[in-house]
Amino acid sequence: MAESNLITFASWLVGDYSNWEQAIANPPFFAHVRVCVRPLPVPLSPEGIWLYVEQAYDYEINRPYRTAVLQVLSEGDQITIVNYKLINPETYFGCARQPDRLHNLSINDLERQCGCNMLVSAKDSHSFQGIVEAGKQCRVHRKGKETYLHSEFEVGENFFRSLDQGYDLETNERVWGAIAGAFEFHKKASFRDELLQIINRGSGH
Ligand code: CYC
């Protein structure tokens, strides 16, 4: 049961997303952003499901402003995402849409982002929701300030909605991130079958 929830969640999350509709409707507040979540062709450990993520402006899709590696784990009814950053992110720019290049990626290329685990649970039968772990420990240095992350998201079979913001450690004021609500992404391509193949290969089928 827990395992099937994990696979359902990951199979919905993988994909190539765009918020084009939102960007056209509300240009001053929302840039046209692309998010691409790709399964690693060779998982970095047998525990959980490993994914590579790029977030980019659509007009420079192969120069992402943020990349990450995610390890999605099931822990009872709860799903946890462990966040990693790449030590040399440029080496892997573009890999979300050229997944063969991800064969080169190893655990030594990664650094864990402490305090940045995302806690995920089923919202209803159509979506999962996640929120960054409590404690203000997910630190992001930006605009010359030390901030802590507030992040929450929802994922369904064909959408991804996310809100990421950084708050000043001392004053609790918002320093960066959306002021007009969440980014609303629609899935343009799914990598579900690719993910299921990788999972089945790993379990010896
Ligand atoms: C940062 N976004 C982060 C961080 C996390 C997430 C954990 C802090 C650690 C890091 O920098 O990697 C979010 N992690 C997630 C989410 C999941 C997850 C959502 C579930 C799949 O595992 N983020 C967006 C918008 C965009 C954005 C499209 C506009 C605001 O979803 C930006 N996120 C954004 C930025 C940072 C960030 C700019 C800080 C990156 C930095 O400056 O280091």
PDB file of N, CA and C in Angstrom, residues 17 26 60 65 115 120 124 173:
ATOM      1  N   TYR A  17       6.726  20.380 -17.548  1.00  0.00           N
ATOM      2  CA  TYR A  17       5.619  21.268 -17.186  1.00  0.00           C
ATOM      3  C   TYR A  17       5.841  22.688 -17.686  1.00  0.00           C
ATOM      4  N   ASN A  26      -1.346  36.782 -16.684  1.00  0.00           N
ATOM      5  CA  ASN A  26      -0.883  37.651 -15.606  1.00  0.00           C
ATOM      6  C   ASN A  26       0.613  37.967 -15.752  1.00  0.00           C
ATOM      7  N   GLU A  60      15.199  30.592 -21.863  1.00  0.00           N
ATOM      8  CA  GLU A  60      16.554  30.017 -21.755  1.00  0.00           C
ATOM      9  C   GLU A  60      16.470  28.662 -21.061  1.00  0.00           C
ATOM     10  N   TYR A  65      17.619  28.132 -13.750  1.00  0.00           N
ATOM     11  CA  TYR A  65      18.009  28.928 -12.574  1.00  0.00           C
ATOM     12  C   TYR A  65      18.047  28.071 -11.320  1.00  0.00           C
ATOM     13  N   GLY A 115      17.509  20.250   6.285  1.00  0.00           N
ATOM     14  CA  GLY A 115      16.327  21.035   6.661  1.00  0.00           C
ATOM     15  C   GLY A 115      15.353  21.233   5.520  1.00  0.00           C
ATOM     16  N   VAL A 120       5.221  14.721   2.265  1.00  0.00           N
ATOM     17  CA  VAL A 120       4.163  14.580   1.259  1.00  0.00           C
ATOM     18  C   VAL A 120       3.096  13.613   1.760  1.00  0.00           C
ATOM     19  N   ASP A 124      -6.339  13.783  -1.660  1.00  0.00           N
ATOM     20  CA  ASP A 124      -7.524  12.963  -1.941  1.00  0.00           C
ATOM     21  C   ASP A 124      -7.070  11.980  -3.015  1.00  0.00           C
ATOM     22  N   GLU A 173      10.148  38.724   7.300  1.00  0.00           N
ATOM     23  CA  GLU A 173       9.566  39.334   6.101  1.00  0.00           C
ATOM     24  C   GLU A 173       9.933  38.534   4.864  1.00  0.00           C
TER      25      GLU A 173
END
